[in-house]
Coordinates of C-alpha atoms and ligand atoms in Angstrom, one line a residue:
X1 CA -26.0 103.2 104.4
X2 CA -22.7 103.6 106.3
X3 CA -22.9 99.9 107.3
X4 CA -23.5 98.9 103.7
X5 CA -20.4 100.8 102.6
X6 CA -18.3 99.3 105.3
X7 CA -19.5 95.8 104.3
X8 CA -19.1 96.4 100.7
X9 CA -15.7 97.8 101.1
X10 CA -14.7 94.9 103.3
X11 CA -15.8 92.4 100.6
X12 CA -14.0 94.4 98.0
X13 CA -10.8 94.3 100.0
X14 CA -11.2 90.6 100.5
X15 CA -11.7 90.0 96.8
X16 CA -8.7 92.2 96.0
X17 CA -6.6 90.3 98.6
X18 CA -7.5 86.9 97.2
X19 CA -6.9 87.9 93.6
X20 CA -3.5 89.4 94.5
X21 CA -2.6 86.2 96.5
X22 CA -3.6 83.9 93.7
X23 CA -1.9 86.0 91.1
X24 CA 1.3 86.0 93.1
X25 CA 1.2 82.3 93.7
X26 CA 4.3 81.0 92.0
X27 CA 3.2 79.4 88.9
X28 CA 4.2 75.8 88.5
X29 CA 7.4 76.4 86.4
X30 CA 10.3 74.3 85.6
X31 CA 13.5 76.2 86.0
X32 CA 16.1 73.5 86.1
X33 CA 17.9 73.3 82.8
X34 CA 19.6 70.1 83.7
X35 CA 16.3 68.4 84.1
X36 CA 15.0 69.2 80.6
X37 CA 14.0 66.4 78.2
X38 CA 16.4 67.1 75.4
X39 CA 16.8 64.7 72.6
X40 CA 19.6 64.1 71.5
X41 CA 21.0 64.9 75.0
X42 CA 23.8 67.5 74.9
X43 CA 27.4 67.1 75.9
X44 CA 27.4 69.6 78.7
X45 CA 24.5 71.3 80.6
X46 CA 24.9 73.7 83.4
X47 CA 21.7 75.1 85.1
X48 CA 21.5 78.4 86.8
X49 CA 18.0 77.8 88.1
X50 CA 16.2 81.0 87.0
X51 CA 14.0 81.7 84.0
X52 CA 14.0 83.7 80.8
X53 CA 10.5 84.9 80.2
X54 CA 9.7 84.6 76.4
X55 CA 7.0 87.1 75.3
X56 CA 5.6 88.5 72.1
X57 CA 7.7 91.0 70.3
X58 CA 11.0 89.5 71.4
X59 CA 13.8 90.3 68.9
X60 CA 15.8 87.6 67.2
X61 CA 19.1 89.2 66.2
X62 CA 21.4 87.9 63.6
X63 CA 24.8 89.2 62.6
X64 CA 26.5 89.5 59.2
X65 CA 25.1 90.1 55.7
X66 CA 24.5 86.7 54.4
X67 CA 21.1 85.5 53.2
X68 CA 21.5 82.3 55.3
X69 CA 22.1 84.2 58.6
X70 CA 18.8 86.0 57.9
X71 CA 17.2 82.8 56.9
X72 CA 18.1 81.1 60.1
X73 CA 16.8 84.0 62.2
X74 CA 13.5 84.0 60.2
X75 CA 13.4 80.1 60.6
X76 CA 13.6 80.5 64.4
X77 CA 11.0 83.3 64.3
X78 CA 8.5 81.1 62.4
X79 CA 9.1 78.0 64.5
X80 CA 8.7 79.8 67.8
X81 CA 5.4 81.3 66.4
X82 CA 4.2 77.8 65.4
X83 CA 5.0 76.5 68.9
X84 CA 3.7 79.5 71.0
X85 CA 1.4 81.6 68.9
X86 CA 3.6 84.5 69.9
X87 CA 5.0 87.2 67.4
X88 CA 8.7 87.6 67.1
X89 CA 10.8 90.0 65.0
X90 CA 13.9 88.8 63.1
X91 CA 16.3 91.7 62.8
X92 CA 20.0 92.4 62.0
X93 CA 21.9 93.3 65.3
X94 CA 23.1 96.8 65.4
X95 CA 24.4 97.0 68.9
X96 CA 26.3 94.4 70.8
X97 CA 24.2 95.0 73.9
X98 CA 20.9 94.3 72.2
X99 CA 18.9 91.9 74.2
X100 CA 16.5 89.2 72.9
X101 CA 17.6 86.0 71.2
X102 CA 21.1 86.6 69.7
X103 CA 22.4 84.4 67.0
X104 CA 26.1 84.6 66.0
X105 CA 29.1 82.8 64.8
X106 CA 32.2 82.8 67.0
X107 CA 34.6 79.9 67.7
X108 CA 33.8 78.3 70.9
X109 CA 37.2 78.1 72.8
X110 CA 38.9 74.8 72.1
X111 CA 36.0 73.1 70.3
X112 CA 36.8 72.5 66.6
X113 CA 33.7 70.7 65.4
X114 CA 31.8 72.8 62.8
X115 CA 28.5 71.9 64.2
X116 CA 29.2 72.9 67.8
X117 CA 27.2 75.5 69.5
X118 CA 26.9 77.1 72.9
X119 CA 23.4 78.1 74.2
X120 CA 23.4 80.6 77.0
X121 CA 20.1 81.5 78.6
X122 CA 20.1 84.4 81.1
X123 CA 17.2 86.1 82.8
X124 CA 17.1 88.8 80.1
X125 CA 18.9 87.4 77.1
X126 CA 19.5 84.2 75.1
X127 CA 22.6 83.7 73.0
X128 CA 23.3 81.0 70.5
X129 CA 26.9 81.0 69.5
X130 CA 27.9 78.6 66.8
X131 CA 31.2 77.5 65.4
X132 CA 29.4 78.0 62.1
X133 CA 26.0 78.9 61.0
X134 CA 25.4 75.1 61.0
X135 CA 26.2 75.2 64.7
X136 CA 23.7 77.9 65.3
X137 CA 21.1 76.0 63.4
X138 CA 21.7 72.9 65.7
X139 CA 21.6 75.1 68.8
X140 CA 18.3 76.5 67.6
X141 CA 16.8 73.0 67.7
X142 CA 17.8 72.7 71.3
X143 CA 16.2 76.0 72.2
X144 CA 13.0 75.0 70.5
X145 CA 12.9 71.8 72.6
X146 CA 13.2 74.0 75.7
X147 CA 10.0 75.9 74.9
X148 CA 7.3 74.5 77.2
X149 CA 4.2 73.2 75.6
X150 CA 2.0 75.6 77.7
X151 CA 2.0 79.3 78.3
X152 CA 2.5 80.4 81.9
X153 CA -0.4 82.9 81.8
X154 CA -3.3 81.3 79.9
X155 CA -4.8 84.7 78.9
X156 CA -4.2 85.2 75.3
X157 CA -3.1 88.8 75.8
X158 CA -0.3 88.0 78.2
X159 CA 0.9 84.7 76.9
X160 CA 4.5 84.0 78.0
X161 CA 6.7 81.0 78.3
X162 CA 9.4 80.4 80.8
X163 CA 12.7 79.0 79.6
X164 CA 15.0 77.5 82.2
X165 CA 18.4 79.4 82.4
X166 CA 21.9 78.1 82.2
X167 CA 24.3 77.1 79.6
X168 CA 24.6 74.2 77.1
X169 CA 27.8 73.4 75.2
X170 CA 27.2 70.8 72.5
X171 CA 28.6 69.0 69.5
X172 CA 28.1 65.7 67.7
X173 CA 29.8 62.3 68.2
X174 CA 29.5 61.3 64.6
X175 CA 29.8 63.5 61.4
X176 CA 27.1 61.5 59.5
X177 CA 23.7 61.3 61.1
X178 CA 21.1 60.3 58.6
X179 CA 17.9 58.7 57.6
X180 CA 17.0 57.0 54.3
X181 CA 13.6 57.1 52.6
X182 CA 12.7 54.7 49.8
X183 CA 10.7 56.6 47.2
X184 CA 11.0 53.9 44.7
X185 CA 8.7 51.2 46.3
X186 CA 6.1 53.9 47.0
X187 CA 6.4 57.4 45.6
X188 CA 6.0 60.4 48.0
X189 CA 5.5 63.8 46.7
X190 CA 7.6 66.9 47.4
X191 CA 5.6 68.1 50.4
X192 CA 6.0 64.7 52.2
X193 CA 9.7 64.8 51.4
X194 CA 10.0 68.3 53.0
X195 CA 8.1 67.2 56.0
X196 CA 10.5 64.2 56.4
X197 CA 13.5 66.6 56.1
X198 CA 12.0 68.9 58.8
X199 CA 11.6 65.9 61.1
X200 CA 15.4 65.1 60.6
X201 CA 16.3 68.7 61.3
X202 CA 14.5 68.8 64.6
X203 CA 16.7 66.1 65.9
X204 CA 20.0 67.5 64.5
X205 CA 20.4 65.0 61.8
X206 CA 22.4 66.1 58.8
X207 CA 22.0 63.6 56.0
X208 CA 18.9 62.7 53.9
X209 CA 19.5 59.6 51.8
X210 CA 16.9 59.3 49.1
X211 CA 16.6 55.8 47.5
X212 CA 15.5 57.0 44.0
X213 CA 15.5 53.9 41.9
X214 CA 14.6 50.3 42.2
X215 CA 12.9 47.4 40.5
X216 CA 9.5 49.1 41.1
X217 CA 10.2 52.5 39.8
X218 CA 12.6 55.1 38.5
X219 CA 11.9 58.4 40.4
X220 CA 14.3 61.1 39.0
X221 CA 14.1 62.8 35.6
X222 CA 17.3 62.0 33.5
X223 CA 17.2 64.3 30.4
X224 CA 19.5 62.2 28.3
X225 CA 17.5 58.9 29.0
X226 CA 13.8 60.3 29.1
X227 CA 12.1 56.9 29.0
X228 CA 13.4 56.2 32.5
X229 CA 10.6 58.4 33.8
X230 CA 8.3 58.5 30.8
X231 CA 7.9 54.7 31.3
X232 CA 10.0 53.5 34.3
X233 CA 8.3 55.8 36.8
X234 CA 4.8 54.6 36.0
X235 CA 4.1 52.1 38.8
X236 CA 5.1 51.1 42.3
X237 CA 4.5 48.3 44.8
X238 CA 0.9 47.1 44.5
X239 CA 0.6 48.6 41.0
X240 CA -0.3 52.3 41.9
X241 CA 0.6 55.1 39.5
X242 CA 4.1 55.8 40.9
X243 CA 5.6 59.2 40.0
X244 CA 8.9 61.0 39.6
X245 CA 10.7 64.2 40.5
X246 CA 11.8 66.6 37.7
X247 CA 15.3 67.8 38.1
X248 CA 13.8 71.2 39.1
X249 CA 11.9 69.6 41.9
X250 CA 14.9 67.6 43.0
X251 CA 16.9 70.8 43.1
X252 CA 14.2 72.3 45.3
X253 CA 14.6 69.4 47.7
X254 CA 18.3 69.8 47.8
X255 CA 18.0 73.4 48.5
X256 CA 15.3 72.9 51.1
X257 CA 17.5 70.5 52.9
X258 CA 20.7 72.5 52.6
X259 CA 19.0 75.5 54.3
X260 CA 18.5 73.1 57.2
X261 CA 22.1 72.0 57.0
X262 CA 21.1 68.6 55.7
X263 CA 23.0 67.1 52.8
X264 CA 21.0 65.0 50.3
X265 CA 22.6 61.7 49.4
X266 CA 20.9 60.5 46.2
X267 CA 21.0 56.7 45.6
X268 CA 20.8 55.2 42.1
X269 CA 20.8 51.4 43.0
X270 CA 22.8 49.2 40.7
X271 CA 23.6 46.7 39.0
X272 CA 20.7 44.9 40.7
X273 CA 17.3 46.5 41.7
X274 CA 17.2 47.9 38.2
X275 CA 14.1 46.5 36.6
X276 CA 12.4 49.8 36.1
X277 CA 15.5 50.9 34.0
X278 CA 15.7 47.6 32.2
X279 CA 12.1 47.9 31.3
X280 CA 12.6 51.4 29.9
X281 CA 15.6 50.6 27.7
X282 CA 16.0 47.1 26.1
X283 CA 19.7 47.8 25.3
X284 CA 20.5 47.7 29.1
X285 CA 19.6 44.0 29.1
X286 CA 22.2 41.4 28.2
X287 CA 19.5 39.7 26.0
X288 CA 18.4 43.1 24.6
X289 CA 14.8 42.4 25.7
X290 CA 12.9 44.8 27.9
X291 CA 11.1 43.1 30.8
X292 CA 7.6 44.3 31.9
X293 CA 7.4 46.9 34.7
X294 CA 7.3 45.2 38.1
X295 CA 5.0 46.0 41.1
X296 CA 5.8 43.1 43.4
X297 CA 8.0 43.0 46.5
X298 CA 10.6 40.3 45.9
X299 CA 13.8 41.5 44.5
X300 CA 17.2 40.1 43.4
X301 CA 16.2 39.1 39.9
X302 CA 17.4 42.1 37.9
X303 CA 20.8 43.2 36.6
X304 CA 22.3 45.7 34.3
X305 CA 24.5 44.0 31.6
X306 CA 28.1 44.2 33.0
X307 CA 29.7 43.4 29.7
X308 CA 28.2 46.0 27.4
X309 CA 29.7 49.4 26.9
X310 CA 26.2 51.0 26.7
X311 CA 25.7 50.2 30.4
X312 CA 28.7 52.4 31.3
X313 CA 27.5 55.2 29.0
X314 CA 24.2 55.0 30.7
X315 CA 25.8 55.2 34.1
X316 CA 28.0 58.0 33.1
X317 CA 25.1 59.9 31.8
X318 CA 22.9 59.3 34.8
X319 CA 25.7 60.0 37.3
X320 CA 26.7 63.1 35.4
X321 CA 23.1 64.6 35.5
X322 CA 22.6 63.7 39.2
X323 CA 26.0 65.1 40.1
X324 CA 24.9 68.4 38.5
X325 CA 21.9 68.8 40.7
X326 CA 23.4 67.5 44.0
X327 CA 25.3 69.9 46.2
X328 CA 26.7 67.2 48.5
X329 CA 29.8 65.3 47.8
X330 CA 28.3 61.8 47.8
X331 CA 26.5 59.7 45.4
X332 CA 25.1 56.3 46.6
X333 CA 25.4 53.5 44.0
X334 CA 23.5 50.8 46.0
X335 CA 25.3 47.6 45.1
X336 CA 23.1 45.5 47.3
X337 CA 21.4 42.1 46.6
X338 CA 22.7 41.7 43.1
X339 CA 21.8 38.1 43.0
X340 CA 21.3 38.0 39.3
X341 CA 24.8 39.4 38.6
X342 CA 27.7 36.9 38.3
X343 CA 30.2 37.5 41.1
X344 CA 33.1 38.5 38.8
X345 CA 30.8 40.7 36.8
X346 CA 29.7 42.3 40.0
X347 CA 33.3 43.2 41.0
X348 CA 34.0 44.5 37.5
X349 CA 30.8 46.6 37.5
X350 CA 31.1 48.2 40.9
X351 CA 34.8 49.1 40.2
X352 CA 33.8 50.8 37.0
X353 CA 30.7 52.6 38.6
X354 CA 32.9 53.9 41.5
X355 CA 35.4 55.3 39.1
X356 CA 32.6 57.0 37.1
X357 CA 31.3 58.6 40.2
X358 CA 34.8 59.8 41.1
X359 CA 35.3 61.2 37.6
X360 CA 32.2 63.4 38.2
X361 CA 33.9 64.8 41.4
X362 CA 31.7 62.8 43.8
X363 CA 32.6 60.3 46.4
X364 CA 30.8 56.9 46.4
X365 CA 28.7 55.3 49.1
X366 CA 27.5 51.7 48.7
X367 CA 25.8 49.0 50.7
X368 CA 28.2 46.6 52.4
X369 CA 28.5 44.1 49.4
X370 CA 30.7 46.7 47.6
X371 CA 33.5 46.1 50.2
X372 CA 34.5 43.0 48.1
X373 CA 35.5 45.2 45.2
X374 CA 38.8 47.4 44.9
X375 CA 37.3 50.2 46.9
X376 CA 39.5 53.2 47.7
X377 CA 39.6 54.7 51.2
X378 CA 37.4 57.6 50.0
X379 CA 34.5 55.2 49.4
X380 CA 32.0 54.8 52.2
X381 CA 30.6 51.5 53.0
X382 CA 27.1 51.2 54.5
X383 CA 26.7 48.2 56.8
X384 CA 23.3 46.7 56.7
X385 CA 23.7 43.0 57.0
X386 CA 27.2 41.5 56.5
X387 CA 29.7 42.1 59.2
X388 CA 32.4 40.3 57.3
X389 CA 32.1 42.7 54.4
X390 CA 32.1 45.5 56.7
X391 CA 35.3 44.5 58.4
X392 CA 36.9 44.0 54.9
X393 CA 36.0 47.6 54.2
X394 CA 37.9 48.8 57.2
X395 CA 40.9 46.8 56.2
X396 CA 40.7 48.6 52.8
X397 CA 40.7 51.9 54.7
X398 CA 37.1 52.8 54.1
X399 CA 34.9 54.4 56.7
X400 CA 31.6 52.8 57.6
X401 CA 28.0 54.1 58.0
X402 CA 26.1 51.9 60.4
X403 CA 22.7 50.8 59.4
X404 CA 22.3 47.3 60.9
X405 CA 18.9 46.0 59.7
X406 CA 18.3 44.3 63.0
X407 CA 18.1 47.5 64.9
X408 CA 18.0 50.5 62.5
X409 CA 15.5 49.5 59.8
X410 CA 12.4 51.5 60.4
X411 CA 10.4 49.3 58.2
X412 CA 10.7 46.5 60.7
X413 CA 7.5 46.0 62.7
X414 CA 7.6 47.1 66.4
X415 CA 5.8 44.1 67.5
X416 CA 4.1 41.2 65.8
X417 CA 0.8 43.1 65.9
X418 CA 2.1 46.3 64.1
X419 CA 0.0 46.6 60.9
X420 CA 2.7 48.1 58.7
X421 CA 6.2 46.9 58.0
X422 CA 8.2 43.7 57.5
X423 CA 9.9 41.3 59.9
X424 CA 12.8 39.7 58.1
X425 CA 15.3 41.5 60.3
X426 CA 13.4 40.9 63.5
X427 CA 10.8 43.0 65.5
X428 CA 12.2 46.4 66.6
X429 CA 10.6 47.8 69.6
X430 CA 11.5 51.3 70.7
X431 CA 14.0 50.1 73.4
X432 CA 15.7 47.6 71.0
X433 CA 16.1 50.5 68.5
X434 CA 18.0 52.5 71.2
X435 CA 19.7 49.9 73.2
X436 CA 22.7 49.0 70.9
X437 CA 26.2 50.4 71.1
X438 CA 27.5 51.8 67.7
X439 CA 31.1 51.3 68.5
X440 CA 30.7 47.6 69.2
X441 CA 29.0 46.8 65.9
X442 CA 31.2 44.3 64.1
X443 CA 34.0 45.4 66.5
X444 CA 34.7 48.4 64.2
X445 CA 35.7 51.0 66.9
X446 CA 34.7 54.5 66.8
X447 CA 37.5 55.7 64.5
X448 CA 36.3 53.7 61.6
X449 CA 32.6 54.8 61.9
X450 CA 31.6 57.7 59.8
X451 CA 28.1 57.7 61.4
X452 CA 24.7 56.1 61.7
X453 CA 21.8 56.0 59.3
X454 CA 18.3 54.6 59.9
X455 CA 16.5 53.4 56.9
X456 CA 12.8 53.4 55.9
X457 CA 12.0 51.0 53.1
X458 CA 8.5 51.5 51.8
X459 CA 7.2 48.2 50.5
X460 CA 4.3 48.5 53.0
X461 CA 4.4 52.3 53.5
X462 CA 2.2 54.4 51.4
X463 CA 1.3 57.7 53.0
X464 CA 3.0 60.4 55.2
X465 CA 0.9 59.0 58.1
X466 CA 2.5 55.6 57.6
X467 CA 6.0 57.2 57.5
X468 CA 5.4 59.0 60.7
X469 CA 4.1 55.8 62.4
X470 CA 7.2 53.9 61.5
X471 CA 9.8 56.7 62.2
X472 CA 8.3 58.2 65.4
X473 CA 9.6 57.6 68.0
X474 CA 12.4 55.4 66.9
X475 CA 14.1 58.2 64.9
X476 CA 14.7 60.2 68.1
X477 CA 16.7 57.3 69.5
X478 CA 18.9 57.1 66.4
X479 CA 19.5 60.8 66.5
X480 CA 20.7 60.5 70.1
X481 CA 23.0 57.5 69.3
X482 CA 24.5 59.5 66.5
X483 CA 24.9 62.8 68.3
X484 CA 25.3 62.3 72.0
X485 CA 28.5 61.2 73.8
X486 CA 28.6 57.5 74.6
X487 CA 28.5 58.3 78.4
X488 CA 24.9 59.8 78.3
X489 CA 23.4 56.9 76.4
X490 CA 21.1 55.2 78.9
X491 CA 17.7 53.7 78.1
X492 CA 16.2 54.3 81.6
X493 CA 17.1 58.0 81.4
X494 CA 16.2 58.3 77.7
X495 CA 12.7 56.7 78.0
X496 CA 11.8 59.4 80.6
X497 CA 12.8 62.2 78.2
X498 CA 11.1 60.4 75.3
X499 CA 7.9 60.1 77.3
X500 CA 7.8 63.9 77.5
X501 CA 7.8 64.3 73.7
X502 CA 4.2 63.1 73.3
X503 CA 2.9 66.6 73.8
X504 CA 5.1 67.9 71.0
X505 CA 4.1 65.0 68.8
X506 CA 0.5 65.8 69.4
X507 CA 0.8 69.5 68.8
X508 CA 2.6 68.8 65.6
X509 CA -0.1 66.3 64.7
X510 CA 2.5 63.5 64.3
X511 CA 1.0 60.0 64.0
X512 CA 3.4 58.2 66.4
X513 CA 3.6 54.7 67.8
X514 CA 2.6 54.9 71.4
X515 CA 4.9 52.1 72.6
X516 CA 4.0 50.4 75.7
X517 CA 7.6 50.3 76.8
X518 CA 7.5 54.1 77.4
X519 CA 5.2 55.8 80.1
X520 CA 3.9 58.6 77.8
X521 CA 2.9 61.7 79.5
Ligands
TNX601 C1 16.7 44.9 52.1 S1 18.7 46.9 52.8 C2 17.0 45.7 51.0 C3 15.9 46.6 50.4 C4 14.5 46.1 51.0 C5 14.6 46.0 52.5 C6 13.4 45.7 53.2 C7 19.1 46.7 51.3 C8 20.4 47.2 51.0 N1 18.3 46.0 50.6 O1 15.9 46.4 49.0 O2 13.6 47.2 50.7 O3 15.5 44.9 52.7 O4 13.5 45.7 54.6

C-alpha cells in the first residue's frame, strides 16, 4: 500500500511537472511591432518588444460628449468582437488613469494633418490619440490590423491575444484616397455598397466615388424628373432588371460612409453616357425623340442637347437635388468620352455644367477631358487616359486625382485567364498595380496631385463576389500608394506584408484573387 502511494505520488508529481513546464513554455508570440504586416505602412514605427495582452472585458474609453466619439468606441468594440470573439465594453472615460484602450483627440506635437494619429501600445494600456476623430478612426484601423488571427490560449474560457508594444505615428501622403464603383452598368444594392465602404475604411481610404448614371441606367431618384428612375433605371448591361436608390437610401449611404470618415462623391456623367436619361425624357434629345433603353457595353453614342435651355434646367434640377443629399463638397460631372458631342458644344456644355455645380455650393470633379474647358482652380481633374489634358489642367491651376487606367482600373483582368474584367488598358497583375510612382505620372509632381482613386467599372461585374475578386488584393496596394510616404513604397517588402493578409481575407470570407506573384501564407 505504502509503495503504491509512493509510486502514485511520483507519477502525479511528474504529471504536474510536465504540465507546468508545458504551460510555461513561452508561446510563439510576435512581439516586434516593427515587424508587423501593416497596410498601408505607417510613417513611423518604434517597437518596444513587449506585449499587451488583450482579453475579454477590456474597456474601450472615449472622451467628450459627441455621438461620434461614442460611435467610434462602439465601432472598435464591435470590430474587435468580430475578430476575436471576445467581449469589450465601450465607456466614457471618467479618470485619466483608466487603463484599457483609450481614444482621445489631442494635437500631436508639430503634425498638422487632420487624419494624423499616434498609437501607443504599452504592457497595460493602449492609447489612440488623434488630431481629430478622423485621426482616431484611422488609428483604429491600424490597431485592428495588429490583432493576431489566433488566440494565444486556445481554450475558449481564457482566450487572449497579444499585441506587440511600441508606438506608431502616422498620417497620409495624399488628402484624396478613393475608390470608384460603377452602379450604372450593373446595379448593386445598399448592403453591397455598405460592404464596399467598409472595405475602403479598413485601408484608410476616405473617398467613395459612386458612378450613378450611364447609358445603361439611371440609379438615383430625382423627384423633379421622376421618369429617370421610373423608366431609366429599369435595365443594365446584359438586360437585367437594374434598380435605383431612393433619396432616403442614398442619404443612408452618405451617412454610413461619413461615420467611417469617408466622403461620398456622386457622379452624374454628362453630356455623353446619358442614354438612360435621353430614353426617359425625349426633350433632352436634340431631335426630341427618345431612344430605347440600352443594355450593351459599347459607349460614346449618346449626348444631351448642348443648345437647348431645357438641358440646363434639367442639370440644375438634378444637381440641386443631389447637392441637397450629399454632405461632401464635390459633385462629379463625368465629361468623359463624349464622342457624340461636337467639340465646341462640349466646351460650352461643360463650362455651363461646372457653373451650375458651383452655384449649388459644390465643387466639380470631372474626367480629364474637361481640362480643355475654362476650368477654374477649384475644379478637380481626374486623370484616366490623357496625359496632355492632365498637364493642361495643371497649367490652369487645377489639382489632379490620379486614376491612370493602365494601373488603377480594377476592372482590368489580372492575367489573360482571369474570367471577369476587360483588357483595353492592359492586364494588371498585383505587382503592376502597386509598382508605379504617383508623382511621376505625367510629370505632375506631388504638389499638383490631390490624390489617387482606383476605379471598378462593372460591365462584367455582377455580384459582390465579383467585386471582391477584382478589388482584392489590388485595393490594398492603392491604399498604400495613397497613404504611405514614398520612402516606404517597395514591392519586395509590400508583397511579404500582403502575403500575411490571406488569413484576414479568409476569416472575413472575402473572395480574393490568389495571385501567383505573392507567396500567400
Ligand atoms: C472607360 S474611364 C470609361 C468607362 C468604362 C471603362 C471600362 C472612363 C472615364 N470611361 O465608361 O466603363 O472605360 O474600363
